[in-house]
Coordinates of C-alpha atoms and ligand atoms in Angstrom, one line a residue:
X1 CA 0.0 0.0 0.0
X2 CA 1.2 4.0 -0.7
X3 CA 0.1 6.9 0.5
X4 CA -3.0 7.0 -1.5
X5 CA -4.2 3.0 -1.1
X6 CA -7.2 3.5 0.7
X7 CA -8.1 6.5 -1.2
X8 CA -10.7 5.4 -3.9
X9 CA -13.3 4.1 -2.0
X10 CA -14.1 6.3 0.8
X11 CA -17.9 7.0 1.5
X12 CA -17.8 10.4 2.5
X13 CA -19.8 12.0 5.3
X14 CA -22.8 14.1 5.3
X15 CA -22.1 17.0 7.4
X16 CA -26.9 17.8 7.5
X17 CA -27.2 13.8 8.3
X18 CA -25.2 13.6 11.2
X19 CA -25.2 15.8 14.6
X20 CA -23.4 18.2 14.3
X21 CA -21.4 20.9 15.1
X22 CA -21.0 24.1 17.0
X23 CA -18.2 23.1 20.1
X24 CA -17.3 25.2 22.8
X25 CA -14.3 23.8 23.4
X26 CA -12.9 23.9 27.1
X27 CA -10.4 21.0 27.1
X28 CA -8.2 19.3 24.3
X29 CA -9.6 15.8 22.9
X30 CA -6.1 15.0 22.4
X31 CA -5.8 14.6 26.1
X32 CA -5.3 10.4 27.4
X33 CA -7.3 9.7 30.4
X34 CA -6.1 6.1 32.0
X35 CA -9.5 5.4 32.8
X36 CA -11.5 4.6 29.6
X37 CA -12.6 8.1 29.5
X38 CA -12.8 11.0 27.2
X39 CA -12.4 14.2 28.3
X40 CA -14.5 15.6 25.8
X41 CA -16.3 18.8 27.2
X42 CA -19.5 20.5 27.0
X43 CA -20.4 20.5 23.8
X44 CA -23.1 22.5 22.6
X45 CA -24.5 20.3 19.2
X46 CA -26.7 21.2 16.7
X47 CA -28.2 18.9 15.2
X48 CA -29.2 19.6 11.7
X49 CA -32.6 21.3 11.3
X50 CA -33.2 20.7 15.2
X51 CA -32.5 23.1 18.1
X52 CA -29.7 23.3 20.0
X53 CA -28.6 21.3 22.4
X54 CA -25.9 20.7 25.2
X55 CA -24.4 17.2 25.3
X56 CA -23.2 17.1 28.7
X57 CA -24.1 13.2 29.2
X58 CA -21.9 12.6 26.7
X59 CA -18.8 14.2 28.6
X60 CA -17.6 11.0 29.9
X61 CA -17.8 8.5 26.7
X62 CA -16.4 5.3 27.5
X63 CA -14.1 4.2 25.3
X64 CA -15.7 0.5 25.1
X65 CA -18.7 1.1 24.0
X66 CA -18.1 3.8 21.1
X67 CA -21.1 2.5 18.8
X68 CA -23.9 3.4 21.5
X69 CA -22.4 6.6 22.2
X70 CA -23.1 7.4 18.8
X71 CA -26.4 6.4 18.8
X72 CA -27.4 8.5 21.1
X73 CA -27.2 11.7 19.1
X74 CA -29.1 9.8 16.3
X75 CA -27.4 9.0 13.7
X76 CA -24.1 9.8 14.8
X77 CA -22.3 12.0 16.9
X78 CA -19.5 14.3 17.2
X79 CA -17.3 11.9 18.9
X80 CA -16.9 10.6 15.2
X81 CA -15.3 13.8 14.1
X82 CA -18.1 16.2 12.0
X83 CA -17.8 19.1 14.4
X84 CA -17.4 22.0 12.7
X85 CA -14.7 23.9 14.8
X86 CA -13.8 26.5 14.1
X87 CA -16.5 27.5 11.7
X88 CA -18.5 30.3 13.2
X89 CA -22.6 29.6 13.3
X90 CA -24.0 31.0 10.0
X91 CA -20.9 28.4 8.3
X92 CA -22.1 26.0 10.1
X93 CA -25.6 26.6 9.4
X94 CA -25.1 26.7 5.9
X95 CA -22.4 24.1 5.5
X96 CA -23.9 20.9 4.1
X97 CA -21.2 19.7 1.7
X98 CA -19.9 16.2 2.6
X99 CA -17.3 15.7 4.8
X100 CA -13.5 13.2 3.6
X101 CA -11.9 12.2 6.8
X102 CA -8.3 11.1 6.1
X103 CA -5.8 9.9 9.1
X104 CA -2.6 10.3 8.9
X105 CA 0.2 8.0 10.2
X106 CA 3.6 9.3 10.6
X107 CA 6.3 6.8 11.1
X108 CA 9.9 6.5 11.0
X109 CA 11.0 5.0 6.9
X110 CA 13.6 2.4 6.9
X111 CA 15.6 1.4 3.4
X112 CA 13.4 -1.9 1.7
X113 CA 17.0 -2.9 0.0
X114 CA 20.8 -2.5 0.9
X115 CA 21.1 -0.4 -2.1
X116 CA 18.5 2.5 -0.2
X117 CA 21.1 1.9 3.1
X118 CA 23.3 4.9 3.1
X119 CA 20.7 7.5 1.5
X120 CA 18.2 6.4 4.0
X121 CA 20.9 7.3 6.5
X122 CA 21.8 10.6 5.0
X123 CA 17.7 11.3 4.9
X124 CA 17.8 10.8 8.7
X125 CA 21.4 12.6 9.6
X126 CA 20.0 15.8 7.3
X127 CA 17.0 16.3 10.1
X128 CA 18.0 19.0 12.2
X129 CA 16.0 17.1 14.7
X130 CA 18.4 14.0 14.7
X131 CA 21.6 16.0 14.8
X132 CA 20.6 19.3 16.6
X133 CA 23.5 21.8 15.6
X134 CA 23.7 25.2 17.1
X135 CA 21.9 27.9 14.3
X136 CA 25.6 29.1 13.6
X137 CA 26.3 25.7 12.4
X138 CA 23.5 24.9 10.3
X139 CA 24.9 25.1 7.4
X140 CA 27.3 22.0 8.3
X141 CA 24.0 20.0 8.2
X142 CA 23.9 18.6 5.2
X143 CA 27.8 17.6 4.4
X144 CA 27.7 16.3 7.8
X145 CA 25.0 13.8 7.1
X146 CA 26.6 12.7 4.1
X147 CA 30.2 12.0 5.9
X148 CA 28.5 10.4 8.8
X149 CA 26.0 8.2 5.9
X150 CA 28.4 6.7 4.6
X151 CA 30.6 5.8 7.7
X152 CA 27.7 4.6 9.1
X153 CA 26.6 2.4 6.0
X154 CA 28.7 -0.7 5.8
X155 CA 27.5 -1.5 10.0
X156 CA 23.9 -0.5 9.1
X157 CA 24.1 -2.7 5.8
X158 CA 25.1 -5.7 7.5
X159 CA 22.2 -5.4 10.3
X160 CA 19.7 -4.8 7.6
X161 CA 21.7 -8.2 5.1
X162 CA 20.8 -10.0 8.9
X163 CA 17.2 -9.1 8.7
X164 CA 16.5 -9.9 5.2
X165 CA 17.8 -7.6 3.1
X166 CA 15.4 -4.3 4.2
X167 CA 13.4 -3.0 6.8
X168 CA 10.2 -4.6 7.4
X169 CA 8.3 -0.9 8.4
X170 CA 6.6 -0.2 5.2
X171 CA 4.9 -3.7 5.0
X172 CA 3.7 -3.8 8.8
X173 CA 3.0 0.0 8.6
X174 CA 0.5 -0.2 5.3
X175 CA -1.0 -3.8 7.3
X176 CA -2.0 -1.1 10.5
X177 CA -3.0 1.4 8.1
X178 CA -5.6 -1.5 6.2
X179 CA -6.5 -2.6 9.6
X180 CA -6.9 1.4 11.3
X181 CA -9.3 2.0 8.3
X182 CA -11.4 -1.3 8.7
X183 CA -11.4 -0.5 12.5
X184 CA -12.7 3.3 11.7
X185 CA -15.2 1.6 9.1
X186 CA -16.4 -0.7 11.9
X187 CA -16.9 2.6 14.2
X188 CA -18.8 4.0 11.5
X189 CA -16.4 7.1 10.7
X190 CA -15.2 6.0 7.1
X191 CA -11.7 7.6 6.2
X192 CA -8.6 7.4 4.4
X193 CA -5.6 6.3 6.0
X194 CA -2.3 7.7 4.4
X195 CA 1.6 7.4 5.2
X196 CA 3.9 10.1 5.8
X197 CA 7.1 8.4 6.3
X198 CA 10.1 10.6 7.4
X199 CA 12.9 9.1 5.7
X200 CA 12.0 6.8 3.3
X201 CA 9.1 5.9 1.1
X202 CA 6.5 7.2 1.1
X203 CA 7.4 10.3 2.3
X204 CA 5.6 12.9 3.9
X205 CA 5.4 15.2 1.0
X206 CA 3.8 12.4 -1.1
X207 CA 1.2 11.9 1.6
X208 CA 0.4 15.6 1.8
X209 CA 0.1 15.7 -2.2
X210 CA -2.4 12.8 -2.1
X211 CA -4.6 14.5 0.8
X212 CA -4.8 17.2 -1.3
X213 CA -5.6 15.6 -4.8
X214 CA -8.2 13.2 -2.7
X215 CA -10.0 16.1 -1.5
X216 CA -9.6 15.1 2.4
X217 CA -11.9 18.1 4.8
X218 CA -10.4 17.4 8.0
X219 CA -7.6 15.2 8.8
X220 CA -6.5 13.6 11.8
X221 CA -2.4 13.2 12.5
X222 CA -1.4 10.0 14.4
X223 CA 1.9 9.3 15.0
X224 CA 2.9 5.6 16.0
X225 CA 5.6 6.5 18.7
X226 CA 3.4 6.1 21.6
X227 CA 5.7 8.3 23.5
X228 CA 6.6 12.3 22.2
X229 CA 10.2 13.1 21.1
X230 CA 11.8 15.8 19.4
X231 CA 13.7 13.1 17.2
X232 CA 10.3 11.4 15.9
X233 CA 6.9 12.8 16.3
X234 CA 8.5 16.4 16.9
X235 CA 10.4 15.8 13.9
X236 CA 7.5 14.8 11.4
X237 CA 5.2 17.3 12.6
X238 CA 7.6 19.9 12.1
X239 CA 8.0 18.6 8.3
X240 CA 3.9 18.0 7.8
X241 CA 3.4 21.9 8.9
X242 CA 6.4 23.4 6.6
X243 CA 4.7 21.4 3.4
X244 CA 1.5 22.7 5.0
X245 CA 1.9 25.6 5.6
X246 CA 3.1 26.7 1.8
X247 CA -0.1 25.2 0.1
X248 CA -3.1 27.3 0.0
X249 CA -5.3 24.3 0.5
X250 CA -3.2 22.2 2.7
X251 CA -3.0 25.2 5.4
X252 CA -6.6 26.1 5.8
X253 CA -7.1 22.1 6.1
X254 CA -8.3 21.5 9.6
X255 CA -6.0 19.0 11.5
X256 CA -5.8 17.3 15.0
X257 CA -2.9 16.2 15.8
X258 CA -2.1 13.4 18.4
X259 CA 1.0 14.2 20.5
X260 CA 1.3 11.5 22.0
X261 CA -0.7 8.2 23.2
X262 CA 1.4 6.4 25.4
X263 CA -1.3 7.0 28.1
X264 CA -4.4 5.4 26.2
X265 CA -5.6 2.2 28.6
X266 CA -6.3 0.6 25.3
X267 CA -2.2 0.8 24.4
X268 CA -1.3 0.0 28.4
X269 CA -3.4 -3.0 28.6
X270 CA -2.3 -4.5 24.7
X271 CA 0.9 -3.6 26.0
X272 CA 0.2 -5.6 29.6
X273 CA -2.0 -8.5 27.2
X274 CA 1.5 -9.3 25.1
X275 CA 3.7 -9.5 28.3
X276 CA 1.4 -11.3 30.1
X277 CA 1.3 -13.9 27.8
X278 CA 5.1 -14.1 26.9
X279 CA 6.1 -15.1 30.5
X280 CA 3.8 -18.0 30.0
X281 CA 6.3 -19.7 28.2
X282 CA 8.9 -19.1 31.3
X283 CA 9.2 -22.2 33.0
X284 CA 9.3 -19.9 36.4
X285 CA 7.3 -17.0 34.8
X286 CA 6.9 -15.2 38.7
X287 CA 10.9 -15.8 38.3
X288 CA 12.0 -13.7 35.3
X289 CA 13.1 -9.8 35.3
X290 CA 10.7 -7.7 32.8
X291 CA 13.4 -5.9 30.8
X292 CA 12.0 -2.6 29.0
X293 CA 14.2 -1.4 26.3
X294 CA 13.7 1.5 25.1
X295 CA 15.1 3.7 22.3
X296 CA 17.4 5.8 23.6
X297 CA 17.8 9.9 22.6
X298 CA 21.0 12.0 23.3
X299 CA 20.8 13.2 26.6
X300 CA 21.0 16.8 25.7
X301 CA 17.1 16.3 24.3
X302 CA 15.8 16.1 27.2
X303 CA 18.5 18.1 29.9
X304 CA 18.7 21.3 27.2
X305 CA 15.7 21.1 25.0
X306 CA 13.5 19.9 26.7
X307 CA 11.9 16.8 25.4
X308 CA 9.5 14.7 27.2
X309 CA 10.5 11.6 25.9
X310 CA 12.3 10.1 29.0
X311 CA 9.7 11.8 31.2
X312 CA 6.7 9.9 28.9
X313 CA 9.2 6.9 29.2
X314 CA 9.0 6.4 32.2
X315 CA 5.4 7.3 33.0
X316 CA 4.4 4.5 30.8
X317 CA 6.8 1.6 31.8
X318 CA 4.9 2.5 35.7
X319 CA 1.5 3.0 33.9
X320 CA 2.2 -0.8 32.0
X321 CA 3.5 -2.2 35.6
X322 CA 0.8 -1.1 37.3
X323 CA -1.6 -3.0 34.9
X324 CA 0.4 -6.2 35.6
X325 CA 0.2 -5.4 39.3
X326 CA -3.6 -5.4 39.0
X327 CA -3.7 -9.0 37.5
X328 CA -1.5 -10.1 40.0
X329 CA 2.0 -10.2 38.1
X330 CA 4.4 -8.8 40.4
X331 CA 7.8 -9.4 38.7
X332 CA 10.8 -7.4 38.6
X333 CA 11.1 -4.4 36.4
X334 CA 14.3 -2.5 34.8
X335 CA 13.8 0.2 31.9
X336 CA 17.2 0.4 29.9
X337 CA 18.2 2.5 26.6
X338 CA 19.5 0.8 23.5
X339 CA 20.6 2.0 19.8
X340 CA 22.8 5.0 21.1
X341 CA 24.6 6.6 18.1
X342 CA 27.8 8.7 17.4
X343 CA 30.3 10.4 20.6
X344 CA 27.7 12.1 22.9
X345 CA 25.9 10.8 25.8
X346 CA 22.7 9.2 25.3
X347 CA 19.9 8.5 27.8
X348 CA 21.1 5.9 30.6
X349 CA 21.1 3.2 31.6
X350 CA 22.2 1.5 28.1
X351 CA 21.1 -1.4 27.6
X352 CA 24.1 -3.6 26.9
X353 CA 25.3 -2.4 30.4
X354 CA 22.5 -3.3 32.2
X355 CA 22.0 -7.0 30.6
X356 CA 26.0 -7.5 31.7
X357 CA 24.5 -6.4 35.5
X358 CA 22.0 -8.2 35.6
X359 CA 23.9 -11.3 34.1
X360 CA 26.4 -10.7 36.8
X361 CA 23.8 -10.1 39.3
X362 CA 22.3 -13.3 39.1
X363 CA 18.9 -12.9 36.9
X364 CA 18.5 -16.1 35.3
X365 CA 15.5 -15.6 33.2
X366 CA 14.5 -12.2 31.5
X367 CA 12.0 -11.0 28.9
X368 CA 12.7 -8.5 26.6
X369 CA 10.3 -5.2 26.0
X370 CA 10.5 -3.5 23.3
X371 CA 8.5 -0.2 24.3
X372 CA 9.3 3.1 21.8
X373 CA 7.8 1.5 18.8
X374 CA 4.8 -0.6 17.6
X375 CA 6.6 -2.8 15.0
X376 CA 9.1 -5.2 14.4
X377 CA 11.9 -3.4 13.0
X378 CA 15.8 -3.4 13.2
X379 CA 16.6 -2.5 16.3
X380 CA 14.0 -5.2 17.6
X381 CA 15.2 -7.9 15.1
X382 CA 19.0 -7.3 14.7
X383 CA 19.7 -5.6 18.0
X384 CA 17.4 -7.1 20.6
X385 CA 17.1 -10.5 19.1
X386 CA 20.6 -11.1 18.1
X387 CA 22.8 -8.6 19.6
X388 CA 21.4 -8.4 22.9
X389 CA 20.1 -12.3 23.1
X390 CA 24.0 -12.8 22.7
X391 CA 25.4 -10.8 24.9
X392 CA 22.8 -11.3 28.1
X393 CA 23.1 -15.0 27.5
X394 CA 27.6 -14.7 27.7
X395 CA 26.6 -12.8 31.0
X396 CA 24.9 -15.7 32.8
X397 CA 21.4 -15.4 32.2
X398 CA 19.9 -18.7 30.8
X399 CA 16.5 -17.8 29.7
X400 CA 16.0 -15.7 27.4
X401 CA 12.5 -14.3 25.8
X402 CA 11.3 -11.1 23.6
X403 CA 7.5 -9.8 23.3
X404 CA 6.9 -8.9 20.3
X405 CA 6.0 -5.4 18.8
X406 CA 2.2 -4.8 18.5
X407 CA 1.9 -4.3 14.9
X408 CA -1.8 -5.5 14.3
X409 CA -2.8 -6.6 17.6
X410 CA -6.9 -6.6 17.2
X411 CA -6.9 -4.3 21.1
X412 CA -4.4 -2.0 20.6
X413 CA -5.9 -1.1 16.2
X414 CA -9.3 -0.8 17.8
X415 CA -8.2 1.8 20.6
X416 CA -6.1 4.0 17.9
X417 CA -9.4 4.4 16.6
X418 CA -10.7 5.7 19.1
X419 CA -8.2 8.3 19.7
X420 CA -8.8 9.4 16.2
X421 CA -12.6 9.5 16.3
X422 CA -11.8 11.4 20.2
X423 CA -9.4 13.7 18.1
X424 CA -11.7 14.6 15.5
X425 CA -13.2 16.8 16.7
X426 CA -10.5 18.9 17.7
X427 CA -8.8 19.7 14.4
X428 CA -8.1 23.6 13.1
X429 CA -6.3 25.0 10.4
X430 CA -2.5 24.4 10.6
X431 CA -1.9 27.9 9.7
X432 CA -3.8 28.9 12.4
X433 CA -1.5 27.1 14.9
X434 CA 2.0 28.3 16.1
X435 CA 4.6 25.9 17.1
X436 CA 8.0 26.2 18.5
X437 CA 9.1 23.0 16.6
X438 CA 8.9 25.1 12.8
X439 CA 12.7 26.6 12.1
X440 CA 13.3 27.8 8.7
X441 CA 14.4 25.1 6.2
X442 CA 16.8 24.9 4.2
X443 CA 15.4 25.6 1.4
X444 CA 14.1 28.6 2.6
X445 CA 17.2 29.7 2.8
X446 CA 18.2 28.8 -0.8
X447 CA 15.7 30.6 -2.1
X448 CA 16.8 33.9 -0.1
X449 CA 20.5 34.0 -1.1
X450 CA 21.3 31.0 -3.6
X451 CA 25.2 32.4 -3.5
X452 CA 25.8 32.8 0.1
X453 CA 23.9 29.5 0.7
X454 CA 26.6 27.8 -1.6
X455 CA 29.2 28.8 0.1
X456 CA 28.3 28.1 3.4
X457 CA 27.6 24.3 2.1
X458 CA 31.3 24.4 0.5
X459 CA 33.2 26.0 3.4
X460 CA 30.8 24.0 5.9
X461 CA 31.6 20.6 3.9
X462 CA 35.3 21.1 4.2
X463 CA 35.2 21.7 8.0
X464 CA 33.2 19.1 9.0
X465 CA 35.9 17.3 6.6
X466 CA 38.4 17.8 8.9
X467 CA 36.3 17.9 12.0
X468 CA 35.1 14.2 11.6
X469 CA 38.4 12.7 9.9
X470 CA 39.3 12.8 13.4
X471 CA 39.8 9.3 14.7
X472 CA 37.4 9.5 17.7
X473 CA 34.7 10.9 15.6
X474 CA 35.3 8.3 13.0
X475 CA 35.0 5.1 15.4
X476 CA 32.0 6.5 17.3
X477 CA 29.8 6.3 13.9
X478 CA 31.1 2.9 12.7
X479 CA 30.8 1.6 16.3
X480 CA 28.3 -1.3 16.7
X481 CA 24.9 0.1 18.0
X482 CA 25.7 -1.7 20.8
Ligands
LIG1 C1 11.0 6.2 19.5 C2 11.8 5.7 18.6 C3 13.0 6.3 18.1 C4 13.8 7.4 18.6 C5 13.5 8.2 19.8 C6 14.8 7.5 17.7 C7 15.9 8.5 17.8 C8 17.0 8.5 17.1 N1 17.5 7.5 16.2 C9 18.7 7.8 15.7 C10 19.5 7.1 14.7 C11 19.0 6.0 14.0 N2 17.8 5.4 14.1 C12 17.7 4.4 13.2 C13 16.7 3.5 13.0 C14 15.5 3.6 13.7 N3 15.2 4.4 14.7 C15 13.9 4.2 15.1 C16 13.2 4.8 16.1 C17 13.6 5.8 16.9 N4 14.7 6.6 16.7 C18 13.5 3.1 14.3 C19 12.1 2.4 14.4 C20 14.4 2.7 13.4 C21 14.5 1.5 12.5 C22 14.0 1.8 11.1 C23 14.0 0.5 10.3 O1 14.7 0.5 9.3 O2 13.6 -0.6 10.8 C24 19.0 4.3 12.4 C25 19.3 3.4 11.3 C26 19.7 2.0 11.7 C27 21.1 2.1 12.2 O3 22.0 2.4 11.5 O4 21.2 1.9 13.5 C28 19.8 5.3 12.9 C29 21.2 5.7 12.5 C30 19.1 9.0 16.3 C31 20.4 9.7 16.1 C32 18.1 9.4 17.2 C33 17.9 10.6 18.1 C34 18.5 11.7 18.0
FE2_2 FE1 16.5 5.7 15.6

């Protein structure tokens, strides 16, 4: 599937057959609540020809039982998404054209062959979000990424060779897009579901272009990184409103975007469901250390800028124990950081440490969490399964096990569904937004002063030339993830 494949056969939505529209909107439907509720807030609807009327029963949907809650506004209700925000009354009034719901997933990219390797790489070093240089240095962005792409290649080429050639994260990401838009279909809110990959195929800008040509009237932006950071969700928002905001029909598109979703009791408990069941082929399952592995960030992220992600981290390893604890599974936790790149210091405790600990320590039997991401993927595949397998089992622990990554997991599909149908309603013009995440591109920059831009990139190339011929900078990009 591409960016467009679900894009021919969407029923649309009739804004004068369904409840609609006029929200006074006093709290964010892009706000989590662990207990199954929705912290949508009085909404004043108006329903189609019929008189106003507040909605307050309806402030505290529960997530499990979606279908009735539409029913009770008749047909449907605007916890499927056709409120009208920010339209003002005599819009709404008049506004009877049908409504194209698309949803957006923004994921990560990886290469499909070895040949797409090293300019995947540069794709993901270029993101001023991945490598944050200070302003002044900017300009070293882009020969930078292409030194450090292909130092990095030849490793990265031999995980992906051990995986099967390519990443697996188009395939499983286009299976949760079929499965998000059956899901939606099943909570009556037809839709679209398109992929803006960061730094591969198919990219964001080809996902924008297809909202467009398909005609989408309010989108919905779900990122799957349960948790926020800069380096992921911050970074693909920050592209999605930069292509936005140049196209007169893209910017006046209204948008929710999902920040985050590691929270949702659906997630926790599909997260706490796979667990549960993975110790159960433990021989001692009360026995065996619960080993969360998360992808790490450099530290400067979150000490400097300001990033949530260890914060959100955290939050949801406790949120996912606490889960366990209620059915009675009271095993030993540890949350670690893995795939650290380059010289500076990531987020700690690193994995591969830990697992020597814990080997030392004594732990006999441990089961692997992957937690940052919901599918298989390298760093689940070549790191934890190989990699890490290896060296926890040369440490002295015996048993070794790995939940899998979520992927299509019936639970955890049919709650991101509902945090789009809870978004919905929420959505607004990008242009009308601010956010501290836009910095002027590149290309931006180009287009200013073509000259001056070319010689940065030349003097800027032959300094970073120099800067990472040095031999510590040199083995800290070829180094093993590990
Ligand atoms: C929440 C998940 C992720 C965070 C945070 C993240 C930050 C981050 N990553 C790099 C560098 C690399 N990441 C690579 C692959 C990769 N990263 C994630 C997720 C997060 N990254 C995924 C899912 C993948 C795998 C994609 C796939 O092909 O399956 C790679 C390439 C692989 C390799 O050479 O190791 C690099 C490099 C940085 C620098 C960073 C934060 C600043
Ligand atoms: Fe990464």
């Amino acid at each position: 599937m591409n960016a467009a494949a679900t894009s021919h056969a969407l029923p649309s939505v009739k804004l004068s057959e369904l409840t609609t529209s006029k929200f006074n909107h006093n709290s964010s439907v892009v706000c989590f609540h662990r207990k199954h509720q929705v912290s949508f807030c009085s909404h004043t609807c108006k329903a189609s020809g019929n008189s106003n009327s507040t909605v307050s029963n309806l402030q505290k949907l529960k997530l499990d039982d979606p279908i009735k809650n539409i029913g009770l506004a008749g047909k449907s209700f605007c916890s499927v998404g056709v409120c009208t925000h920010p339209l003002s009354e005599t819009e709404s009034d008049s506004h009877v054209e049908e409504e194209k719901v698309g949803v957006l997933l923004l994921n990560l990219g990886g290469p499909e062959t070895l040949v797409d390797v090293q300019p995947f790489l540069y794709n993901l070093f270029a993101d001023p979000d991945i490598i944050r240089l200070p302003r002044l240095f900017r300009f070293l962005q882009r020969p930078l990424a292409q030194i450090i792409s292909v130092l990095r290649a030849r490793k990265s080429k031999e995980a992906y060779a051990s995986i099967g050639g390519g990443s697996p994260l188009r395939k499983i990401t286009d299976e949760q897009a079929a499965a998000l838009k059956s899901e939606l279909e099943a909570k009556k809110l037809p839709a679209n579901v398109y992929i803006a990959m960061r730094y591969w195929h198919p990219f964001t800008e080809e996902a924008a272009q297809q909202i467009k040509s398909d005609g989408i009237t309010r989108l919905v932006v779900l990122p799957l990184y349960p948790q926020f950071s800069i380096s992921t969700t911050g970074s693909s928002i920050r592209a999605l409103q930069n292509i936005f905001r140049e196209d007169k029909v893209l910017s006046k598109l209204p948008v929710a975007i999902i920040q985050s979703w590691y929270q949702r009791y659906g997630y926790i408990k599909s997260m706490a469901d796979l667990i549960e069941e993975e110790l159960q082929s433990f021989n001692k399952p009360q026995e065996v250390m619960i080993f969360f592995s998360a992808h790490g960030v450099p530290q400067t992220y979150v000490v400097d800028a300001g990033d949530p992600y260890k914060f959100q981290m955290e939050e949801c390893i406790d949120l996912i124990m606490q889960e366990l604890k209620a059915r009675g599974i009271e095993n030993n936790h540890r949350l670690a950081y893995q795939s650290r790149v380059g010289p500076v210091q990531w987020l700690k405790p690193y994995t591969d440490e830990v697992l020597v600990q814990l080997g030392q320590q004594g732990v006999k039997s441990l089961l692997a969490v992957p937690v940052s991401f919901v599918s298989e993927h390298i760093e689940t595949l070549e790191e934890i399964d190989m990699e890490y397998k290896e060296l926890a089992l040369n440490s002295g622990v015996e048993n070794w096990g790995r939940v899998p990554a979520l992927g299509c997991t019936t639970s955890f599909i049919a709650d991101l569904a509902d945090a789009v149908i809870e978004a919905l309603p929420s959505a607004t013009a990008m242009s009308a937004s601010s956010s501290s995440l836009i910095s002027s591109s590149s290309s931006q920059e180009f287009k200013r002063d073509p000259v001056g831009y070319a010689m940065k990139i030349f003097v800027g190339s032959f300094l970073a030339f120099i800067l990472l011929l040095s031999p510590r900078m040199l083995s800290a990009f070829r180094k093993p993830v590990v």
